[in-house]
XYZ file of N, CA, C and O in Angstrom:
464
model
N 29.901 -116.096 41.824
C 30.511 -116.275 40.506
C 30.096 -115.120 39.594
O 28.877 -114.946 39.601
N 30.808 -114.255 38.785
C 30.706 -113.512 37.937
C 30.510 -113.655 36.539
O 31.258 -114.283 35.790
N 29.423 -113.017 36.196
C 28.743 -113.148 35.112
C 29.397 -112.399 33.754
O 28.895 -112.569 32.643
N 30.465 -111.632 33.954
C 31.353 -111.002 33.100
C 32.315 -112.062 31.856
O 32.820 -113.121 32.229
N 32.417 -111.666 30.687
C 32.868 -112.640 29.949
C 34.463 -112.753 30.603
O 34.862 -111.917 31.413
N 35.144 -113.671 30.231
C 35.745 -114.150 30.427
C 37.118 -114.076 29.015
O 36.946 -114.318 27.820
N 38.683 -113.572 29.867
C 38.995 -113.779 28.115
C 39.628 -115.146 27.753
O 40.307 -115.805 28.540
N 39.340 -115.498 26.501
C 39.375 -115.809 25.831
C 40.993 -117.123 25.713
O 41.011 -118.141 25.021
N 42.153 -116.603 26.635
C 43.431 -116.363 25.885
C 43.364 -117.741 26.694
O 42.535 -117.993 27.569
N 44.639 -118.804 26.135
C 44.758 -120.071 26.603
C 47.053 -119.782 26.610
O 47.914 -120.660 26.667
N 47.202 -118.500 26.542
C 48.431 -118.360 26.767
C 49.587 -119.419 25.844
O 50.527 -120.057 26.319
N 49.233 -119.358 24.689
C 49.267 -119.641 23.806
C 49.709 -118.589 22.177
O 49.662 -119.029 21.029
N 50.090 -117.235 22.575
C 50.165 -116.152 21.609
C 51.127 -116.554 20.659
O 52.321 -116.793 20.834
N 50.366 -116.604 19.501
C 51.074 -116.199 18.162
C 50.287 -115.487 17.300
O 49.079 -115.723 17.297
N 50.883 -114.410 16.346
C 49.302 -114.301 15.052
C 49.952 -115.388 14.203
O 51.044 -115.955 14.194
N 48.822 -115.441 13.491
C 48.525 -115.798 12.351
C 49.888 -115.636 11.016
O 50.908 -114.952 11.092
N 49.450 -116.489 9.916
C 50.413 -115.548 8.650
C 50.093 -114.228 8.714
O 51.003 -113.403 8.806
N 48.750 -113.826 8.674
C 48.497 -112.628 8.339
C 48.739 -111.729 9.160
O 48.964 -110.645 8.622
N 48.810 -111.742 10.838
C 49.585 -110.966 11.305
C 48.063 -110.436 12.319
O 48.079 -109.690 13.299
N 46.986 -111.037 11.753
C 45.497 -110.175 11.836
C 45.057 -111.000 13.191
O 44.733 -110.222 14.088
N 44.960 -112.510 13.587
C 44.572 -112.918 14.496
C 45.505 -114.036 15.433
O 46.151 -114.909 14.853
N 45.509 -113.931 16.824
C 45.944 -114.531 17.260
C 45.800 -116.237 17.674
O 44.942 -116.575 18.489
N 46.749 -117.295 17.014
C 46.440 -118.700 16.722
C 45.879 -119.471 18.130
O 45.128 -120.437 18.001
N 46.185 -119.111 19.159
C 45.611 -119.635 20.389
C 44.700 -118.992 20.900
O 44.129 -119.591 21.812
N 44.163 -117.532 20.563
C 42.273 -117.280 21.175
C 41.915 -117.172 20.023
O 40.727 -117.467 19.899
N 42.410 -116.876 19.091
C 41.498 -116.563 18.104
C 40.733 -115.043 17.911
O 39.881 -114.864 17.041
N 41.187 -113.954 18.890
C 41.124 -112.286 19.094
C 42.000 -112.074 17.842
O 42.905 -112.816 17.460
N 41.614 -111.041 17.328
C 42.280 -109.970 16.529
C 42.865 -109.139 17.414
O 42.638 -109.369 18.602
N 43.767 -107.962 17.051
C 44.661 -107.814 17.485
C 44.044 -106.533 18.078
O 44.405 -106.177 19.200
N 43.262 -105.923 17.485
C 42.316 -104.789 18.236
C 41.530 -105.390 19.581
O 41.372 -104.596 20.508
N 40.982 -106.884 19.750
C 40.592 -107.139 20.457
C 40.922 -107.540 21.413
O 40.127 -107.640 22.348
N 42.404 -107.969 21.533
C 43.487 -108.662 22.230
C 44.000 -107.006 23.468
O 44.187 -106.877 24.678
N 44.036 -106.077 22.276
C 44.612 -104.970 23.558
C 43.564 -104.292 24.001
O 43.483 -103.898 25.165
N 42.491 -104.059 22.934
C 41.381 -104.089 23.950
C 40.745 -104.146 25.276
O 40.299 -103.364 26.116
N 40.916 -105.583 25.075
C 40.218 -106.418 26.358
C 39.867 -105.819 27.315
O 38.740 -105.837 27.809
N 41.079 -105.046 27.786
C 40.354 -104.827 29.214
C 39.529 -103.681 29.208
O 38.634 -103.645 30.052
N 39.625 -102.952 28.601
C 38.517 -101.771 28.624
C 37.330 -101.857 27.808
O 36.525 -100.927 27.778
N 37.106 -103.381 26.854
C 35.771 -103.231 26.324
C 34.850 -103.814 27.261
O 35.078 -104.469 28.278
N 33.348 -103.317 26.530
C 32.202 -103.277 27.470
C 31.985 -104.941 27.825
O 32.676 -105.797 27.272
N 31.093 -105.219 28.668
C 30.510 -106.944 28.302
C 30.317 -107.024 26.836
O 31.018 -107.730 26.112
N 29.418 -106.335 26.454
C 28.628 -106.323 25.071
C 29.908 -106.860 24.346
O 30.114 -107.975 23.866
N 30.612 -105.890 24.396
C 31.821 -105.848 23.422
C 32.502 -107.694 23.200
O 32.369 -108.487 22.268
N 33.199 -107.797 24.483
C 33.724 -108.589 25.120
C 32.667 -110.146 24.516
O 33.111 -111.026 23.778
N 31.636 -110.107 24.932
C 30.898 -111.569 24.593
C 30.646 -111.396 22.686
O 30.754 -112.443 22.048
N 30.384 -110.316 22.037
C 30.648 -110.233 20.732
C 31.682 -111.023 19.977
O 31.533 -111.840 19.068
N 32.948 -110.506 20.673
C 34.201 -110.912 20.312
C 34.038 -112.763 20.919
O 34.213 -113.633 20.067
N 33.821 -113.044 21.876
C 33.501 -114.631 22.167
C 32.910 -114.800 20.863
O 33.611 -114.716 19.855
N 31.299 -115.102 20.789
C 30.424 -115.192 19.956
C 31.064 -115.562 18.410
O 30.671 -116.548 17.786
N 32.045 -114.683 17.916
C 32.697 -114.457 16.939
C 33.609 -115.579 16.663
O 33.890 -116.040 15.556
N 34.162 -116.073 18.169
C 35.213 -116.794 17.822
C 34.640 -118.374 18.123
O 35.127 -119.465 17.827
N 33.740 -118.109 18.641
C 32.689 -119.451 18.610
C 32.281 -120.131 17.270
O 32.274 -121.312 16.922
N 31.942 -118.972 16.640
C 31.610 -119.088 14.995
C 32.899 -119.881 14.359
O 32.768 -120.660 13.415
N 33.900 -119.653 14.854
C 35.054 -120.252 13.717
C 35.228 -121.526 13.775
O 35.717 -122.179 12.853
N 34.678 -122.199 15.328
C 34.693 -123.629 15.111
C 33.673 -124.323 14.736
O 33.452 -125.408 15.274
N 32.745 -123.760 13.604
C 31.680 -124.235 13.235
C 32.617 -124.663 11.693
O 33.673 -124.152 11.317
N 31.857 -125.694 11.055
C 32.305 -126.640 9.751
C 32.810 -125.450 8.810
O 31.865 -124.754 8.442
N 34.042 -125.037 8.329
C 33.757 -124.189 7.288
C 32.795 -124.234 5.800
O 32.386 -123.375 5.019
N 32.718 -125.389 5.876
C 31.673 -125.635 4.506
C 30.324 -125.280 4.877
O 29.540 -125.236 3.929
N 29.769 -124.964 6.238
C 28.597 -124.618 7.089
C 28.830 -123.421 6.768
O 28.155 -123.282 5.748
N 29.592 -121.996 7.063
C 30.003 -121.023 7.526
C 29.513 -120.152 5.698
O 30.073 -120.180 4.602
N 28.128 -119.427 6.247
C 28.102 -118.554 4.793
C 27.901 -117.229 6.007
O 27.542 -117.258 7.184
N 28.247 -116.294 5.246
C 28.135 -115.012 5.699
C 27.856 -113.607 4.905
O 27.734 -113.571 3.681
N 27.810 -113.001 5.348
C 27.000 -111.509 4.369
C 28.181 -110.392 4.194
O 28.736 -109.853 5.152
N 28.512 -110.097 2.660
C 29.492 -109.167 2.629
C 29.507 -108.145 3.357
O 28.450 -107.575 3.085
N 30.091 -107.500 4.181
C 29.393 -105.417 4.556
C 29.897 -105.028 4.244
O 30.444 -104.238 5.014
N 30.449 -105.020 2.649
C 30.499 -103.892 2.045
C 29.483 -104.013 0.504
O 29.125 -102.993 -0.086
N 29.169 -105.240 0.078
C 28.001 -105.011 -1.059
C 26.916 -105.704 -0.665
O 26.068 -105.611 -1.553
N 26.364 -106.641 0.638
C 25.892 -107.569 1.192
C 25.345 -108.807 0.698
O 24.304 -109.355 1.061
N 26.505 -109.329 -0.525
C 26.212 -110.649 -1.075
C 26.772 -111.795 -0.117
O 27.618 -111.621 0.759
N 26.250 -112.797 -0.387
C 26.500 -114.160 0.731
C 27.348 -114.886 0.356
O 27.553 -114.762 -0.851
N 28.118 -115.803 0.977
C 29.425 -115.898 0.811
C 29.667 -116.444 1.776
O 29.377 -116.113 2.926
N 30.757 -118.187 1.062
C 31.377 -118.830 2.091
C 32.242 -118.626 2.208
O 32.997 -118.251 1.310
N 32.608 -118.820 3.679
C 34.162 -118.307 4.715
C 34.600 -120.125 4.895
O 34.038 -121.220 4.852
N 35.899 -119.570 5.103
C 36.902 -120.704 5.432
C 37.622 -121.725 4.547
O 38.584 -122.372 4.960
N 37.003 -121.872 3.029
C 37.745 -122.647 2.768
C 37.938 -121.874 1.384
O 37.555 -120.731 1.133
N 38.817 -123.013 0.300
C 38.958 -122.767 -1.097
C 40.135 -122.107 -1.614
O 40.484 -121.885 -2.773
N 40.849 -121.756 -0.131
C 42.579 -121.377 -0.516
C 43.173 -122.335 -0.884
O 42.697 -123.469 -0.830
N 44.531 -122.008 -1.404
C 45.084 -122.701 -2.279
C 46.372 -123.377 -1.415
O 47.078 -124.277 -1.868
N 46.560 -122.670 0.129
C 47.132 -123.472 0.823
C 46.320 -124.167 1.687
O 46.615 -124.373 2.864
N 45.393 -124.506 1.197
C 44.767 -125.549 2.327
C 43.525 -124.794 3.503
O 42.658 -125.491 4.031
N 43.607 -123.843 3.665
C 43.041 -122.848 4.514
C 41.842 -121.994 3.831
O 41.064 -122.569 3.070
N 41.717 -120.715 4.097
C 40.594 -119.795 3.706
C 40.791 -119.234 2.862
O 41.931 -118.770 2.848
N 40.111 -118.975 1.929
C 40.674 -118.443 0.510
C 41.191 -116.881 1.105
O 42.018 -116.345 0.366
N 40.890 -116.265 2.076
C 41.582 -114.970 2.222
C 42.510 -115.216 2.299
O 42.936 -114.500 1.392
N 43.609 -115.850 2.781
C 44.634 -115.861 3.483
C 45.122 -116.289 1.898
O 46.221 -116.791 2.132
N 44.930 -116.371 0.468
C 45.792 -116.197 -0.635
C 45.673 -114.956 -1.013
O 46.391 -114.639 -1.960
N 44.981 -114.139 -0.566
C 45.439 -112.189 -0.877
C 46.914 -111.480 0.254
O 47.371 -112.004 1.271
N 47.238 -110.484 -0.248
C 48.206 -109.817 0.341
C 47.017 -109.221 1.712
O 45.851 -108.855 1.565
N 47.858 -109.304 3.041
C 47.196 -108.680 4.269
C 47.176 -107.185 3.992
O 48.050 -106.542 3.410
N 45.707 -106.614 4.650
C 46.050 -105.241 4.253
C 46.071 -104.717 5.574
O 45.153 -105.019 6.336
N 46.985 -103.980 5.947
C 47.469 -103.268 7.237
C 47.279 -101.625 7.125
O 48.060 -101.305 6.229
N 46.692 -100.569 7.550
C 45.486 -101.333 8.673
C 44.477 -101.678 7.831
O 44.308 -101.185 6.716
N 43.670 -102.682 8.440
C 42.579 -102.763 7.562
C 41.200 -101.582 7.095
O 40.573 -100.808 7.819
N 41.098 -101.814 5.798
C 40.284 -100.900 5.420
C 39.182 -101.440 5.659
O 38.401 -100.838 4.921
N 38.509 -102.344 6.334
C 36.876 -102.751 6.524
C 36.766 -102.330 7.537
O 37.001 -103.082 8.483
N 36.274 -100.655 7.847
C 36.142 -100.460 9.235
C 34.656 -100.750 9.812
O 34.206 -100.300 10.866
N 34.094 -101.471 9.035
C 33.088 -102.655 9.385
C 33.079 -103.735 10.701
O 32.245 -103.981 11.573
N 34.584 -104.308 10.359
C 34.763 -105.302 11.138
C 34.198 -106.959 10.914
O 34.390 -107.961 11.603
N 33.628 -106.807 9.975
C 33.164 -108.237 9.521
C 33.862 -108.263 8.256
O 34.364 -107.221 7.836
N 33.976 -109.702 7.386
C 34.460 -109.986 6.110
C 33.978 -109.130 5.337
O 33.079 -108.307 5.510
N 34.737 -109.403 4.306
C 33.964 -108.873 3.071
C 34.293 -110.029 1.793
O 35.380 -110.604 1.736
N 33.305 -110.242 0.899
C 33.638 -111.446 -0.235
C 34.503 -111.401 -0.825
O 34.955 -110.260 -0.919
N 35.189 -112.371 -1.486
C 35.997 -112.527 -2.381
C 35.914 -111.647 -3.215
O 36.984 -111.055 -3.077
N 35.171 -110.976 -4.272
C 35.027 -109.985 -5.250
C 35.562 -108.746 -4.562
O 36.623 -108.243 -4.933
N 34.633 -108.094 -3.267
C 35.126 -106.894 -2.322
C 36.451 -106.620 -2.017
O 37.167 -105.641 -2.228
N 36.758 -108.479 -1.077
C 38.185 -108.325 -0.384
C 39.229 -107.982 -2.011
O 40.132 -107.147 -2.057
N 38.895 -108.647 -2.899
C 39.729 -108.681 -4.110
C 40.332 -106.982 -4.409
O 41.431 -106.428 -4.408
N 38.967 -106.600 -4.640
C 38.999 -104.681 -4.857
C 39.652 -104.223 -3.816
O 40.619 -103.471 -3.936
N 39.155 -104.659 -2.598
C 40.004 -103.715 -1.579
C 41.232 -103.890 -1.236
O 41.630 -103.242 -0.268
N 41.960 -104.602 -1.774
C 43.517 -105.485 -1.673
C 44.172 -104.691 -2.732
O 45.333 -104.290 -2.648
N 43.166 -104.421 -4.005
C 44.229 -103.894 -5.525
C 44.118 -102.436 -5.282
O 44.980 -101.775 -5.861
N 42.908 -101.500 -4.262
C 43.102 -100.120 -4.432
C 44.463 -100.082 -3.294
O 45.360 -99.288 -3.581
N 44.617 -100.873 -2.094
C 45.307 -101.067 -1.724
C 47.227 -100.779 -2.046
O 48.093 -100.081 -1.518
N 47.173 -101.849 -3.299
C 48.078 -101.955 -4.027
C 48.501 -100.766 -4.363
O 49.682 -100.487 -4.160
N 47.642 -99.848 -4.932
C 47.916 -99.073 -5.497
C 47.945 -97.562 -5.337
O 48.009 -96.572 -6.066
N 47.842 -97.945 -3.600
C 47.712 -96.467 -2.999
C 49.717 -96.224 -2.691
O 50.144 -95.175 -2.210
């Protein structure tokens, strides 16, 4: 038996509203074409990640990387969902971080956005 991660996909593809993650693994879309050429490391990261999302969102605080204030994920939108998903998607994304960024951050980085 092989110790290599495993993906993810339950053949199930759609994204999201936002266009950013796919509703049946839960990969982003970098990680989805990815796949086959990232490392293990890579590969169980991206698991790990999506492990995290089925944790309580009212549980779920996390660290901005871009000013590193703390900050809950998942809820407080106004459709029912994550408060990100009431900003405009920004394509491509400017967090070449790869993790969230807070409400205040994502806010700024949505209006320079706007206005490029």
């Amino acid at each position: 038996m092989s110790d290599r991660p495993l993906s993810p996909c339950i053949k199930q593809c759609q994204l999201d509203s936002s266009g950013r993650y796919c509703t049946g693994c839960l990969r982003t879309l970098p990680e989805i074409s990815g796949w086959g050429s990232a490392s293990d490391a890579q590969k169980q990261a991206a698991l790990e990640r999506i492990a995290a999302l089925s944790q309580s969102p009212s549980l779920r605080t996390l660290g901005c990387s871009r000013c590193g204030q703390p900050f809950r994920c998942g809820s407080g939108g106004k459709r029912g969902g994550c408060w990100c998903a009431d900003l405009p998607p920004l394509l491509p994304a400017d967090n070449r971080s790869g993790d969230c960024l807070c409400p205040a951050c994502l806010t700024a980085v949505t209006s320079q956005a706007d206005t490029q």
